[in-house]
Amino acid sequence: MKILVCISKTPDTTAKIAFKDNNTKFAAEGVQWIINPYDEWYALVRAIELKEKDPSTTLHLVTVATADADPVVRKALALGGDEAIRVNADSHDCYYVAAQIAEVAKQNSYDLIFTGKETIDYNGSSVGGIIAGLLNMTYISLATKFELNGTTATVTREIEGGEETVQAALPVVVSCQKGVAEQRIPNMKGIMGARTKPLKIMEPVAIDMLTSVVSFDLPQAKAGVKLIPADNPAELVRLLHEEAKLI
Amino acid sequence: MSVLIFIDHTDGHVKKTSLEALSYGAKVAAQTGNAAEGILLGTVADDLTLLGKYGIKKINRVNNEILNHLDPQLIADVLAEVVKQTGAKIIVFPNNVTGKAIAPILSAKLKAGLVSGVVSLPDTSNGFIVRKSVFSGKAFANVSINTEIKIISLNPNSYQIQEPGGTAEIVSLDIPVGASKIKALSTSKSSGDIPLSEAEIVVSGGRGLKGPENWGMIEELAKLLGAATACSRPVADEHWRPHNEHVGQTGLAIAPNLYIAIGISGAIQHLAGVNRSKTIVVINKDPEAPFFKAANYGIVGDAFEVVPKIIQAVKQLKGAQ
Ligand SMILES: Cc1cc2nc3c(=O)[nH]c(=O)nc-3n(C[C@H](O)[C@H](O)[C@H](O)COP(=O)(O)OP(=O)(O)OC[C@H]3O[C@@H](n4cnc5c(N)ncnc54)[C@H](O)[C@@H]3O)c2cc1C
Ligand SMILES: Nc1ncnc2c1ncn2[C@@H]1O[C@H](COP(=O)(O)O)[C@@H](O)[C@H]1O
């Protein structure tokens, strides 16, 4: 069994979101980077569990990022995995990232590729599907449970209005969300071990940029809260009805 | 050239998010001097000619039951053929569960630039630039799509449904459908009548409600308002509520017209999933709760005293209407 987990770095969830260079770039100065929560808590942990069950499993991590992602990749390796591959490029757009990962995948023919549900900075929810499209692999999105039985995957996934349990033969690409696994904290042994695990650097292949960010902006600030006395909640209902016209 | 809009449906009915996508697509078509066409895969009970009222003259169909089932590769294969036959240059998806599964694969197959999570009409004055939500609702990015074929996935509740009127002509396309590699074993419907992502009003509870046994008043208020229910992450983690109600940075991101937060502190990760709501009401006993900074209306008070009174007042209002 060969598993690839796609890992992205994202600003810490409490990081201040600001832009520079005429609002064309994220102001990353002083920002703490973390592993994208969906990749860490669900995709990676589930892959580690599968390897714990079947130790003959090869588990690779891949990220498309410049060298400033290395600490985040080491942290991911401290949780588990045999080696990490970093494709040395900025993550320009989702097609670019997916195409780089598809190249890596072609060289190793993985049975299983896990991504997170989405990155919490770009919110594309797209990279996994594009990888599947490029490699013509079965794609199961928004998984909430994942089981493996030989070469058959049984996956519960979100569908419109509910959940569905499906079965598919490997190889598959699966995007993971809450339910697939439980968050883990790396232990000392893992952290020490991660230092000696290989982190391979690959140069990117040439891929066209299908989309490009022109500028960023921030939402308008709220005007301020209108407080209603606690002993008169009916006034809130009146305001929502007459002023906001929402109910 | 045309704008092609993907029409999603469940249980035989077209989804509200698709009506938004149709309205949006019709407007994009008008703006770019194109015709707007819908594409519906699978079988439905609805009368599709009525979808004309959203400004769509033509609905293409591939009437094959296999396509009712979500197999993104299979559906993207069919769509790629539809794009070829219709000569579509702009493809619009609702950015719901279905759209998230299919749009990326179509992007790969057509090598077409995809922007998902779009919140407003494109700027076509110089190129083709769409605005999308990024950093989990904390910012927007204006993204240029540089390919000839462009794919847009529209966020739910971002574009008002428009009904200029008219009826649509239905055209059946004969496109062969392969066999699915994804076998369905079982399905379960989520609780609640109104899907959270489509709800116009959402009543949400946090750890301040102390335990699952206290959700009766949340559900009652939601029912009275025709709202969906949601919760903060710890509430879902402690299994007080199902995980599909969890909103925030690591849960669902929603943008209802009205979000009522009860006993939720308003941590930055929670706000990330709800700050696109048009109006926010906060009920919290702590005047320092950060949520008040993001609120339009607030009551500083004990939810167990305040909410029953709100329910009372809503009942009176609805009774009077
Ligand atoms: C990486 C990461 C991702 C996260 N993602 C999410 C996410 O997606 N969604 C999310 O919600 N959280 C998320 N969190 C957690 C978030 O930081 C907060 O811990 C969480 O939102 C707090 O939930 P809460 O407001 O329900 O609980 P608390 O913080 O415990 O707040 C309870 C509130 O209820 C009020 N209260 C108590 N009793 C009453 C009463 N009787 N009447 C009225 N008010 C009362 C209190 O004053 C308090 O403000 C994330 C955290 C991290 C680190
Ligand atoms: N730069 C990247 N390197 C590796 N994996 C990535 C990268 N960007 C996104 N991914 C993976 O793709 C998933 C979806 O990302 P997105 O389409 O950007 O929302 C993430 O949860 C990651 O698992």
mmCIF file of N, CA and C in Angstrom, chain A residues 94-95 98 125-141 157 173, chain B residues 70-80 91 93 98-112 114 151 182:
data_model
loop_
_atom_site.group_PDB
_atom_site.id
_atom_site.type_symbol
_atom_site.label_atom_id
_atom_site.label_comp_id
_atom_site.label_asym_id
_atom_site.label_seq_id
_atom_site.Cartn_x
_atom_site.Cartn_y
_atom_site.Cartn_z
ATOM 1 N N CYS A 94 -4.781 26.687 -7.910
ATOM 2 C CA CYS A 94 -5.084 25.302 -7.552
ATOM 3 C C CYS A 94 -4.696 24.319 -8.665
ATOM 4 N N TYR A 95 -4.835 24.741 -9.909
ATOM 5 C CA TYR A 95 -4.443 23.854 -11.011
ATOM 6 C C TYR A 95 -2.933 23.633 -10.988
ATOM 7 N N ALA A 98 -2.077 21.289 -8.102
ATOM 8 C CA ALA A 98 -2.540 19.925 -8.377
ATOM 9 C C ALA A 98 -1.683 19.270 -9.458
ATOM 10 N N SER A 125 -11.102 24.217 -2.163
ATOM 11 C CA SER A 125 -11.774 22.918 -2.187
ATOM 12 C C SER A 125 -11.594 22.262 -3.557
ATOM 13 N N SER A 126 -10.487 22.501 -4.193
ATOM 14 C CA SER A 126 -10.321 22.113 -5.591
ATOM 15 C C SER A 126 -9.133 21.211 -5.878
ATOM 16 N N VAL A 127 -8.072 21.309 -5.089
ATOM 17 C CA VAL A 127 -6.830 20.626 -5.460
ATOM 18 C C VAL A 127 -7.028 19.114 -5.609
ATOM 19 N N GLY A 128 -7.732 18.491 -4.680
ATOM 20 C CA GLY A 128 -7.945 17.038 -4.747
ATOM 21 C C GLY A 128 -8.651 16.627 -6.029
ATOM 22 N N GLY A 129 -9.712 17.336 -6.369
ATOM 23 C CA GLY A 129 -10.475 17.014 -7.577
ATOM 24 C C GLY A 129 -9.638 17.184 -8.833
ATOM 25 N N ILE A 130 -8.818 18.227 -8.860
ATOM 26 C CA ILE A 130 -7.997 18.448 -10.057
ATOM 27 C C ILE A 130 -6.953 17.330 -10.179
ATOM 28 N N ILE A 131 -6.361 16.932 -9.061
ATOM 29 C CA ILE A 131 -5.404 15.802 -9.104
ATOM 30 C C ILE A 131 -6.101 14.576 -9.689
ATOM 31 N N ALA A 132 -7.292 14.280 -9.168
ATOM 32 C CA ALA A 132 -8.047 13.115 -9.649
ATOM 33 C C ALA A 132 -8.342 13.246 -11.140
ATOM 34 N N GLY A 133 -8.724 14.451 -11.558
ATOM 35 C CA GLY A 133 -9.020 14.690 -12.967
ATOM 36 C C GLY A 133 -7.798 14.480 -13.847
ATOM 37 N N LEU A 134 -6.652 14.979 -13.390
ATOM 38 C CA LEU A 134 -5.432 14.866 -14.196
ATOM 39 C C LEU A 134 -4.945 13.420 -14.277
ATOM 40 N N LEU A 135 -5.135 12.662 -13.188
ATOM 41 C CA LEU A 135 -4.638 11.281 -13.156
ATOM 42 C C LEU A 135 -5.723 10.280 -13.529
ATOM 43 N N ASN A 136 -6.919 10.798 -13.813
ATOM 44 C CA ASN A 136 -8.068 9.951 -14.103
ATOM 45 C C ASN A 136 -8.306 8.905 -13.005
ATOM 46 N N MET A 137 -8.215 9.360 -11.768
ATOM 47 C CA MET A 137 -8.481 8.479 -10.623
ATOM 48 C C MET A 137 -9.885 8.748 -10.087
ATOM 49 N N THR A 138 -10.453 7.769 -9.414
ATOM 50 C CA THR A 138 -11.761 7.950 -8.775
ATOM 51 C C THR A 138 -11.632 9.019 -7.690
ATOM 52 N N TYR A 139 -12.591 9.942 -7.637
ATOM 53 C CA TYR A 139 -12.536 11.019 -6.644
ATOM 54 C C TYR A 139 -13.717 10.932 -5.696
ATOM 55 N N ILE A 140 -13.407 10.859 -4.405
ATOM 56 C CA ILE A 140 -14.462 10.881 -3.394
ATOM 57 C C ILE A 140 -14.199 12.096 -2.514
ATOM 58 N N SER A 141 -15.136 13.044 -2.549
ATOM 59 C CA SER A 141 -14.896 14.323 -1.874
ATOM 60 C C SER A 141 -15.601 14.373 -0.531
ATOM 61 N N ARG A 157 -19.300 9.920 2.765
ATOM 62 C CA ARG A 157 -19.007 11.273 2.279
ATOM 63 C C ARG A 157 -20.247 12.132 2.429
ATOM 64 N N VAL A 173 -8.639 9.145 -4.929
ATOM 65 C CA VAL A 173 -8.271 10.407 -4.289
ATOM 66 C C VAL A 173 -9.425 10.762 -3.360
ATOM 67 N N LEU B 70 -23.713 10.777 -7.442
ATOM 68 C CA LEU B 70 -22.532 11.640 -7.540
ATOM 69 C C LEU B 70 -21.268 10.816 -7.812
ATOM 70 N N ASP B 71 -20.949 10.675 -9.105
ATOM 71 C CA ASP B 71 -19.646 10.129 -9.494
ATOM 72 C C ASP B 71 -18.952 11.236 -10.290
ATOM 73 N N PRO B 72 -18.093 12.007 -9.612
ATOM 74 C CA PRO B 72 -17.559 13.223 -10.224
ATOM 75 C C PRO B 72 -16.849 12.990 -11.551
ATOM 76 N N GLN B 73 -16.102 11.890 -11.681
ATOM 77 C CA GLN B 73 -15.394 11.628 -12.943
ATOM 78 C C GLN B 73 -16.376 11.410 -14.083
ATOM 79 N N LEU B 74 -17.365 10.578 -13.798
ATOM 80 C CA LEU B 74 -18.362 10.235 -14.807
ATOM 81 C C LEU B 74 -19.124 11.486 -15.262
ATOM 82 N N ILE B 75 -19.539 12.279 -14.280
ATOM 83 C CA ILE B 75 -20.315 13.487 -14.576
ATOM 84 C C ILE B 75 -19.459 14.497 -15.316
ATOM 85 N N ALA B 76 -18.194 14.628 -14.906
ATOM 86 C CA ALA B 76 -17.307 15.577 -15.593
ATOM 87 C C ALA B 76 -17.067 15.140 -17.038
ATOM 88 N N ASP B 77 -16.999 13.833 -17.270
ATOM 89 C CA ASP B 77 -16.847 13.348 -18.647
ATOM 90 C C ASP B 77 -18.033 13.789 -19.504
ATOM 91 N N VAL B 78 -19.235 13.613 -18.958
ATOM 92 C CA VAL B 78 -20.441 14.011 -19.691
ATOM 93 C C VAL B 78 -20.438 15.526 -19.911
ATOM 94 N N LEU B 79 -20.086 16.269 -18.852
ATOM 95 C CA LEU B 79 -20.080 17.728 -18.967
ATOM 96 C C LEU B 79 -19.071 18.215 -19.999
ATOM 97 N N ALA B 80 -17.922 17.556 -20.059
ATOM 98 C CA ALA B 80 -16.898 17.959 -21.038
ATOM 99 C C ALA B 80 -17.473 17.845 -22.445
ATOM 100 N N ILE B 91 -18.632 28.428 -17.557
ATOM 101 C CA ILE B 91 -19.449 27.400 -16.916
ATOM 102 C C ILE B 91 -19.633 27.791 -15.455
ATOM 103 N N PHE B 93 -21.126 26.822 -11.693
ATOM 104 C CA PHE B 93 -21.603 25.792 -10.763
ATOM 105 C C PHE B 93 -22.079 26.468 -9.484
ATOM 106 N N THR B 98 -22.046 19.274 -4.345
ATOM 107 C CA THR B 98 -21.949 18.700 -5.690
ATOM 108 C C THR B 98 -20.956 19.485 -6.545
ATOM 109 N N GLY B 99 -21.090 20.793 -6.529
ATOM 110 C CA GLY B 99 -20.194 21.637 -7.315
ATOM 111 C C GLY B 99 -18.739 21.443 -6.920
ATOM 112 N N LYS B 100 -18.495 21.327 -5.603
ATOM 113 C CA LYS B 100 -17.122 21.137 -5.122
ATOM 114 C C LYS B 100 -16.527 19.825 -5.610
ATOM 115 N N ALA B 101 -17.393 18.837 -5.830
ATOM 116 C CA ALA B 101 -16.904 17.537 -6.287
ATOM 117 C C ALA B 101 -16.593 17.551 -7.784
ATOM 118 N N ILE B 102 -17.427 18.241 -8.555
ATOM 119 C CA ILE B 102 -17.340 18.098 -10.019
ATOM 120 C C ILE B 102 -16.485 19.180 -10.689
ATOM 121 N N ALA B 103 -16.655 20.439 -10.266
ATOM 122 C CA ALA B 103 -15.994 21.548 -10.967
ATOM 123 C C ALA B 103 -14.474 21.345 -11.114
ATOM 124 N N PRO B 104 -13.770 20.889 -10.040
ATOM 125 C CA PRO B 104 -12.318 20.720 -10.192
ATOM 126 C C PRO B 104 -11.949 19.683 -11.259
ATOM 127 N N ILE B 105 -12.733 18.617 -11.364
ATOM 128 C CA ILE B 105 -12.400 17.575 -12.347
ATOM 129 C C ILE B 105 -12.618 18.116 -13.754
ATOM 130 N N LEU B 106 -13.695 18.892 -13.914
ATOM 131 C CA LEU B 106 -13.939 19.497 -15.224
ATOM 132 C C LEU B 106 -12.803 20.467 -15.572
ATOM 133 N N SER B 107 -12.344 21.201 -14.571
ATOM 134 C CA SER B 107 -11.219 22.121 -14.765
ATOM 135 C C SER B 107 -9.998 21.359 -15.282
ATOM 136 N N ALA B 108 -9.736 20.188 -14.699
ATOM 137 C CA ALA B 108 -8.585 19.374 -15.139
ATOM 138 C C ALA B 108 -8.803 18.860 -16.553
ATOM 139 N N LYS B 109 -10.007 18.381 -16.843
ATOM 140 C CA LYS B 109 -10.263 17.774 -18.156
ATOM 141 C C LYS B 109 -10.204 18.796 -19.284
ATOM 142 N N LEU B 110 -10.670 20.037 -19.000
ATOM 143 C CA LEU B 110 -10.710 21.065 -20.050
ATOM 144 C C LEU B 110 -9.506 21.993 -19.981
ATOM 145 N N LYS B 111 -8.677 21.785 -18.966
ATOM 146 C CA LYS B 111 -7.594 22.740 -18.670
ATOM 147 C C LYS B 111 -8.169 24.160 -18.664
ATOM 148 N N ALA B 112 -9.269 24.300 -17.927
ATOM 149 C CA ALA B 112 -9.968 25.581 -17.834
ATOM 150 C C ALA B 112 -9.763 26.151 -16.435
ATOM 151 N N LEU B 114 -10.358 27.633 -12.957
ATOM 152 C CA LEU B 114 -11.495 27.518 -12.042
ATOM 153 C C LEU B 114 -11.315 28.480 -10.871
ATOM 154 N N ILE B 151 -14.333 28.538 -15.536
ATOM 155 C CA ILE B 151 -15.282 27.875 -14.641
ATOM 156 C C ILE B 151 -15.395 28.688 -13.352
ATOM 157 N N ILE B 182 -18.099 4.175 -8.471
ATOM 158 C CA ILE B 182 -18.432 4.432 -7.071
ATOM 159 C C ILE B 182 -19.780 3.787 -6.767
#
